[in-house]
Amino acid sequence: MKEITARLWENKMYGTTFGKGQYRKAIYNGTLEIPSPYAKYLVDFEEVEAWFHFPKSPIHTEMAARLSNIPTNEDGVLMSWIYRYENGVKSAIEGYAALDMNYSRITIQIDDSSHGINEYRELPVRGCIARIPGKPTPALIATSQSELNSPQKPSTNGVFAGGYKQALENLKKYAIQ
């Protein structure tokens, strides 16, 4: 299995229009990166029904037609088609990603046979904290890379090793007396 990292940013353009009666429906935008061989994919997470009913490429339309049941919206679940991003060009591939905020996990299925990548992953999703002012920091991150477990990357602020629990314990121990 290949290492994969998903970085998701809140879509600041969500709900705005880009044409008459056309609204931006993606709640999160993001990237999926595989380091070896290097591949970068783009994702736009939107509600399940919008994802299913409005695919933007023939490959994704065909994938949606293969589903036996029409999916419906679920609270806290977002879906995305996957696009390969190479040399400034987006090309649709067979694949999808599902973001389940209820269980803090992301499911990724990438079938990019032209580049020899066929991956299925379920990864835990963590929030990121902006540590360097002005530097873009993703809102959420999910990875299979072991380097993020220890030592901690600055933007995760210890989240991968239960940092929130440790911070709470330190607060109770030193600040609240």
PDB file of C-alpha atoms in Angstrom:
ATOM      1  CA  MET A   1       0.000   0.000   0.000  1.00  0.00           C
ATOM      2  CA  LYS A   2       1.203   3.461  -0.859  1.00  0.00           C
ATOM      3  CA  GLU A   3       1.469   6.314   1.609  1.00  0.00           C
ATOM      4  CA  ILE A   4      -1.200   8.957   1.078  1.00  0.00           C
ATOM      5  CA  THR A   5      -1.922  12.362   2.610  1.00  0.00           C
ATOM      6  CA  ALA A   6      -5.213  14.247   2.366  1.00  0.00           C
ATOM      7  CA  ARG A   7      -5.286  17.978   3.116  1.00  0.00           C
ATOM      8  CA  LEU A   8      -8.671  19.736   3.203  1.00  0.00           C
ATOM      9  CA  TRP A   9      -9.374  23.454   3.331  1.00  0.00           C
ATOM     10  CA  GLU A  10     -12.679  25.130   4.101  1.00  0.00           C
ATOM     11  CA  ASN A  11     -14.090  26.542   0.867  1.00  0.00           C
ATOM     12  CA  LYS A  12     -14.434  30.272   1.506  1.00  0.00           C
ATOM     13  CA  MET A  13     -16.431  30.576  -1.735  1.00  0.00           C
ATOM     14  CA  TYR A  14     -19.095  28.074  -0.587  1.00  0.00           C
ATOM     15  CA  GLY A  15     -22.612  29.221  -1.440  1.00  0.00           C
ATOM     16  CA  THR A  16     -21.534  32.064  -3.745  1.00  0.00           C
ATOM     17  CA  THR A  17     -22.616  32.185  -7.370  1.00  0.00           C
ATOM     18  CA  PHE A  18     -20.468  31.756 -10.456  1.00  0.00           C
ATOM     19  CA  GLY A  19     -23.265  32.183 -12.994  1.00  0.00           C
ATOM     20  CA  LYS A  20     -27.001  32.643 -13.201  1.00  0.00           C
ATOM     21  CA  GLY A  21     -28.507  30.054 -10.861  1.00  0.00           C
ATOM     22  CA  GLN A  22     -25.116  28.336 -10.386  1.00  0.00           C
ATOM     23  CA  TYR A  23     -23.833  28.005  -6.826  1.00  0.00           C
ATOM     24  CA  ARG A  24     -20.549  26.708  -5.466  1.00  0.00           C
ATOM     25  CA  LYS A  25     -21.508  23.572  -3.531  1.00  0.00           C
ATOM     26  CA  ALA A  26     -18.143  22.320  -2.267  1.00  0.00           C
ATOM     27  CA  ILE A  27     -17.831  22.715   1.503  1.00  0.00           C
ATOM     28  CA  TYR A  28     -14.193  21.547   1.545  1.00  0.00           C
ATOM     29  CA  ASN A  29     -11.576  21.670  -1.229  1.00  0.00           C
ATOM     30  CA  GLY A  30      -8.466  19.610  -0.956  1.00  0.00           C
ATOM     31  CA  THR A  31      -5.620  17.539  -2.292  1.00  0.00           C
ATOM     32  CA  LEU A  32      -4.639  13.902  -2.044  1.00  0.00           C
ATOM     33  CA  GLU A  33      -0.917  13.260  -2.480  1.00  0.00           C
ATOM     34  CA  ILE A  34       0.967  10.031  -3.013  1.00  0.00           C
ATOM     35  CA  PRO A  35       4.763  10.488  -2.731  1.00  0.00           C
ATOM     36  CA  SER A  36       6.042   7.452  -4.642  1.00  0.00           C
ATOM     37  CA  PRO A  37       5.442   7.537  -7.555  1.00  0.00           C
ATOM     38  CA  TYR A  38       4.382  11.130  -7.030  1.00  0.00           C
ATOM     39  CA  ALA A  39       0.743  11.826  -7.837  1.00  0.00           C
ATOM     40  CA  LYS A  40      -1.515  14.678  -6.836  1.00  0.00           C
ATOM     41  CA  TYR A  41      -5.309  14.558  -6.907  1.00  0.00           C
ATOM     42  CA  LEU A  42      -7.935  17.241  -6.316  1.00  0.00           C
ATOM     43  CA  VAL A  43     -11.165  16.783  -4.363  1.00  0.00           C
ATOM     44  CA  ASP A  44     -14.205  19.015  -3.757  1.00  0.00           C
ATOM     45  CA  PHE A  45     -16.415  17.696  -0.956  1.00  0.00           C
ATOM     46  CA  GLU A  46     -20.115  18.435  -1.276  1.00  0.00           C
ATOM     47  CA  GLU A  47     -23.359  16.971   0.012  1.00  0.00           C
ATOM     48  CA  VAL A  48     -24.114  13.453  -1.209  1.00  0.00           C
ATOM     49  CA  GLU A  49     -27.061  14.318  -3.498  1.00  0.00           C
ATOM     50  CA  ALA A  50     -25.212  17.179  -5.224  1.00  0.00           C
ATOM     51  CA  TRP A  51     -22.208  14.866  -5.714  1.00  0.00           C
ATOM     52  CA  PHE A  52     -24.352  12.124  -7.225  1.00  0.00           C
ATOM     53  CA  HIS A  53     -26.644  14.235  -9.413  1.00  0.00           C
ATOM     54  CA  PHE A  54     -24.074  16.642 -10.863  1.00  0.00           C
ATOM     55  CA  PRO A  55     -20.938  14.775 -11.988  1.00  0.00           C
ATOM     56  CA  LYS A  56     -18.816  16.972 -14.266  1.00  0.00           C
ATOM     57  CA  SER A  57     -17.090  14.366 -16.438  1.00  0.00           C
ATOM     58  CA  PRO A  58     -18.147  11.350 -18.517  1.00  0.00           C
ATOM     59  CA  ILE A  59     -16.114   8.983 -16.308  1.00  0.00           C
ATOM     60  CA  HIS A  60     -17.929  10.149 -13.190  1.00  0.00           C
ATOM     61  CA  THR A  61     -21.326  10.061 -14.927  1.00  0.00           C
ATOM     62  CA  GLU A  62     -20.652   6.445 -15.848  1.00  0.00           C
ATOM     63  CA  MET A  63     -19.610   5.640 -12.260  1.00  0.00           C
ATOM     64  CA  ALA A  64     -22.807   7.243 -10.897  1.00  0.00           C
ATOM     65  CA  ALA A  65     -24.920   5.228 -13.363  1.00  0.00           C
ATOM     66  CA  ARG A  66     -23.404   1.985 -11.994  1.00  0.00           C
ATOM     67  CA  LEU A  67     -24.762   2.650  -8.502  1.00  0.00           C
ATOM     68  CA  SER A  68     -27.833   0.506  -7.879  1.00  0.00           C
ATOM     69  CA  ASN A  69     -29.344   2.780  -5.205  1.00  0.00           C
ATOM     70  CA  ILE A  70     -29.637   6.535  -5.474  1.00  0.00           C
ATOM     71  CA  PRO A  71     -27.732   7.969  -2.499  1.00  0.00           C
ATOM     72  CA  THR A  72     -29.362  10.550  -0.249  1.00  0.00           C
ATOM     73  CA  ASN A  73     -27.893  13.225   1.985  1.00  0.00           C
ATOM     74  CA  GLU A  74     -26.673  12.157   5.406  1.00  0.00           C
ATOM     75  CA  ASP A  75     -25.778  14.567   8.184  1.00  0.00           C
ATOM     76  CA  GLY A  76     -22.019  14.929   8.429  1.00  0.00           C
ATOM     77  CA  VAL A  77     -21.204  12.951   5.249  1.00  0.00           C
ATOM     78  CA  LEU A  78     -19.675  14.637   2.197  1.00  0.00           C
ATOM     79  CA  MET A  79     -18.558  13.093  -1.111  1.00  0.00           C
ATOM     80  CA  SER A  80     -16.128  14.045  -3.875  1.00  0.00           C
ATOM     81  CA  TRP A  81     -15.111  12.841  -7.314  1.00  0.00           C
ATOM     82  CA  ILE A  82     -11.356  12.644  -7.819  1.00  0.00           C
ATOM     83  CA  TYR A  83      -9.314  14.490 -10.454  1.00  0.00           C
ATOM     84  CA  ARG A  84      -5.627  13.936 -11.219  1.00  0.00           C
ATOM     85  CA  TYR A  85      -3.661  17.200 -11.211  1.00  0.00           C
ATOM     86  CA  GLU A  86      -0.560  17.152 -13.387  1.00  0.00           C
ATOM     87  CA  ASN A  87       1.278  20.067 -15.018  1.00  0.00           C
ATOM     88  CA  GLY A  88      -1.616  22.436 -14.333  1.00  0.00           C
ATOM     89  CA  VAL A  89      -4.180  20.127 -15.988  1.00  0.00           C
ATOM     90  CA  LYS A  90      -7.116  18.477 -14.192  1.00  0.00           C
ATOM     91  CA  SER A  91      -8.222  15.115 -15.605  1.00  0.00           C
ATOM     92  CA  ALA A  92     -11.017  12.971 -14.212  1.00  0.00           C
ATOM     93  CA  ILE A  93     -10.131   9.478 -13.016  1.00  0.00           C
ATOM     94  CA  GLU A  94     -12.210   6.646 -11.646  1.00  0.00           C
ATOM     95  CA  GLY A  95     -12.359   7.308  -7.980  1.00  0.00           C
ATOM     96  CA  TYR A  96     -14.190   8.964  -5.141  1.00  0.00           C
ATOM     97  CA  ALA A  97     -13.632  10.149  -1.616  1.00  0.00           C
ATOM     98  CA  ALA A  98     -16.079  10.187   1.284  1.00  0.00           C
ATOM     99  CA  LEU A  99     -15.625  12.429   4.314  1.00  0.00           C
ATOM    100  CA  ASP A 100     -17.543  11.257   7.379  1.00  0.00           C
ATOM    101  CA  MET A 101     -17.433  14.015   9.976  1.00  0.00           C
ATOM    102  CA  ASN A 102     -19.507  11.922  12.433  1.00  0.00           C
ATOM    103  CA  TYR A 103     -16.682   9.411  12.831  1.00  0.00           C
ATOM    104  CA  SER A 104     -13.786  11.716  11.786  1.00  0.00           C
ATOM    105  CA  ARG A 105     -12.614   9.565   8.889  1.00  0.00           C
ATOM    106  CA  ILE A 106     -12.060   9.790   5.177  1.00  0.00           C
ATOM    107  CA  THR A 107     -12.483   6.931   2.709  1.00  0.00           C
ATOM    108  CA  ILE A 108     -10.503   7.182  -0.527  1.00  0.00           C
ATOM    109  CA  GLN A 109     -10.778   4.982  -3.628  1.00  0.00           C
ATOM    110  CA  ILE A 110      -8.349   5.883  -6.443  1.00  0.00           C
ATOM    111  CA  ASP A 111      -8.309   3.858  -9.688  1.00  0.00           C
ATOM    112  CA  ASP A 112      -5.734   5.652 -11.844  1.00  0.00           C
ATOM    113  CA  SER A 113      -4.681   2.714 -14.032  1.00  0.00           C
ATOM    114  CA  SER A 114      -2.852   4.905 -16.561  1.00  0.00           C
ATOM    115  CA  HIS A 115      -0.357   5.758 -13.793  1.00  0.00           C
ATOM    116  CA  GLY A 116      -0.433   2.384 -12.028  1.00  0.00           C
ATOM    117  CA  ILE A 117      -2.191   3.617  -8.893  1.00  0.00           C
ATOM    118  CA  ASN A 118      -5.043   1.594  -7.423  1.00  0.00           C
ATOM    119  CA  GLU A 119      -5.576   2.483  -3.769  1.00  0.00           C
ATOM    120  CA  TYR A 120      -8.349   2.113  -1.227  1.00  0.00           C
ATOM    121  CA  ARG A 121      -7.841   3.703   2.185  1.00  0.00           C
ATOM    122  CA  GLU A 122      -9.802   4.604   5.289  1.00  0.00           C
ATOM    123  CA  LEU A 123      -7.927   7.147   7.376  1.00  0.00           C
ATOM    124  CA  PRO A 124      -8.689   9.115  10.556  1.00  0.00           C
ATOM    125  CA  VAL A 125      -9.158  12.854  10.001  1.00  0.00           C
ATOM    126  CA  ARG A 126      -7.673  15.416  12.394  1.00  0.00           C
ATOM    127  CA  GLY A 127      -8.041  19.161  12.677  1.00  0.00           C
ATOM    128  CA  CYS A 128      -5.059  21.445  12.099  1.00  0.00           C
ATOM    129  CA  ILE A 129      -4.083  24.563  13.991  1.00  0.00           C
ATOM    130  CA  ALA A 130      -2.412  27.442  12.141  1.00  0.00           C
ATOM    131  CA  ARG A 131       0.894  27.952  13.926  1.00  0.00           C
ATOM    132  CA  ILE A 132       2.533  30.366  11.491  1.00  0.00           C
ATOM    133  CA  PRO A 133       0.489  33.545  10.876  1.00  0.00           C
ATOM    134  CA  GLY A 134      -0.269  34.172   7.221  1.00  0.00           C
ATOM    135  CA  LYS A 135       0.753  30.679   6.124  1.00  0.00           C
ATOM    136  CA  PRO A 136      -2.121  28.691   4.582  1.00  0.00           C
ATOM    137  CA  THR A 137      -2.954  25.766   6.853  1.00  0.00           C
ATOM    138  CA  PRO A 138      -5.490  23.077   5.998  1.00  0.00           C
ATOM    139  CA  ALA A 139      -8.549  22.752   8.229  1.00  0.00           C
ATOM    140  CA  LEU A 140      -8.322  18.943   8.219  1.00  0.00           C
ATOM    141  CA  ILE A 141      -5.586  16.408   7.536  1.00  0.00           C
ATOM    142  CA  ALA A 142      -5.508  12.640   7.151  1.00  0.00           C
ATOM    143  CA  THR A 143      -2.423  10.605   6.414  1.00  0.00           C
ATOM    144  CA  SER A 144      -0.948   7.135   6.416  1.00  0.00           C
ATOM    145  CA  GLN A 145       2.572   8.535   6.723  1.00  0.00           C
ATOM    146  CA  SER A 146       4.294   7.466   9.886  1.00  0.00           C
ATOM    147  CA  GLU A 147       6.362  10.666  10.105  1.00  0.00           C
ATOM    148  CA  LEU A 148       3.374  12.589  11.440  1.00  0.00           C
ATOM    149  CA  ASN A 149       3.095  10.353  14.493  1.00  0.00           C
ATOM    150  CA  SER A 150       6.345  11.448  16.119  1.00  0.00           C
ATOM    151  CA  PRO A 151       7.779  14.032  16.174  1.00  0.00           C
ATOM    152  CA  GLN A 152       4.728  16.199  15.591  1.00  0.00           C
ATOM    153  CA  LYS A 153       4.430  18.448  12.589  1.00  0.00           C
ATOM    154  CA  PRO A 154       3.877  22.085  13.686  1.00  0.00           C
ATOM    155  CA  SER A 155       0.457  22.528  12.066  1.00  0.00           C
ATOM    156  CA  THR A 156      -1.032  19.520  13.858  1.00  0.00           C
ATOM    157  CA  ASN A 157      -0.110  20.753  17.354  1.00  0.00           C
ATOM    158  CA  GLY A 158       0.137  17.249  18.748  1.00  0.00           C
ATOM    159  CA  VAL A 159      -3.274  16.141  17.513  1.00  0.00           C
ATOM    160  CA  PHE A 160      -1.973  12.832  16.165  1.00  0.00           C
ATOM    161  CA  ALA A 161      -0.885  11.643  19.599  1.00  0.00           C
ATOM    162  CA  GLY A 162      -3.924  12.838  21.536  1.00  0.00           C
ATOM    163  CA  GLY A 163      -2.608  16.382  21.906  1.00  0.00           C
ATOM    164  CA  TYR A 164      -5.971  17.834  22.915  1.00  0.00           C
ATOM    165  CA  LYS A 165      -6.194  15.459  25.870  1.00  0.00           C
ATOM    166  CA  GLN A 166      -2.627  16.293  26.905  1.00  0.00           C
ATOM    167  CA  ALA A 167      -3.258  20.036  26.561  1.00  0.00           C
ATOM    168  CA  LEU A 168      -6.375  19.695  28.716  1.00  0.00           C
ATOM    169  CA  GLU A 169      -4.443  17.779  31.355  1.00  0.00           C
ATOM    170  CA  ASN A 170      -1.702  20.437  31.385  1.00  0.00           C
ATOM    171  CA  LEU A 171      -4.329  23.158  31.710  1.00  0.00           C
ATOM    172  CA  LYS A 172      -5.924  21.395  34.665  1.00  0.00           C
ATOM    173  CA  LYS A 173      -2.566  20.696  36.269  1.00  0.00           C
ATOM    174  CA  TYR A 174      -0.864  24.088  35.899  1.00  0.00           C
ATOM    175  CA  ALA A 175      -3.418  26.780  35.115  1.00  0.00           C
ATOM    176  CA  ILE A 176      -6.453  25.695  37.107  1.00  0.00           C
ATOM    177  CA  GLN A 177      -5.390  25.446  40.729  1.00  0.00           C
TER     178      GLN A 177
END
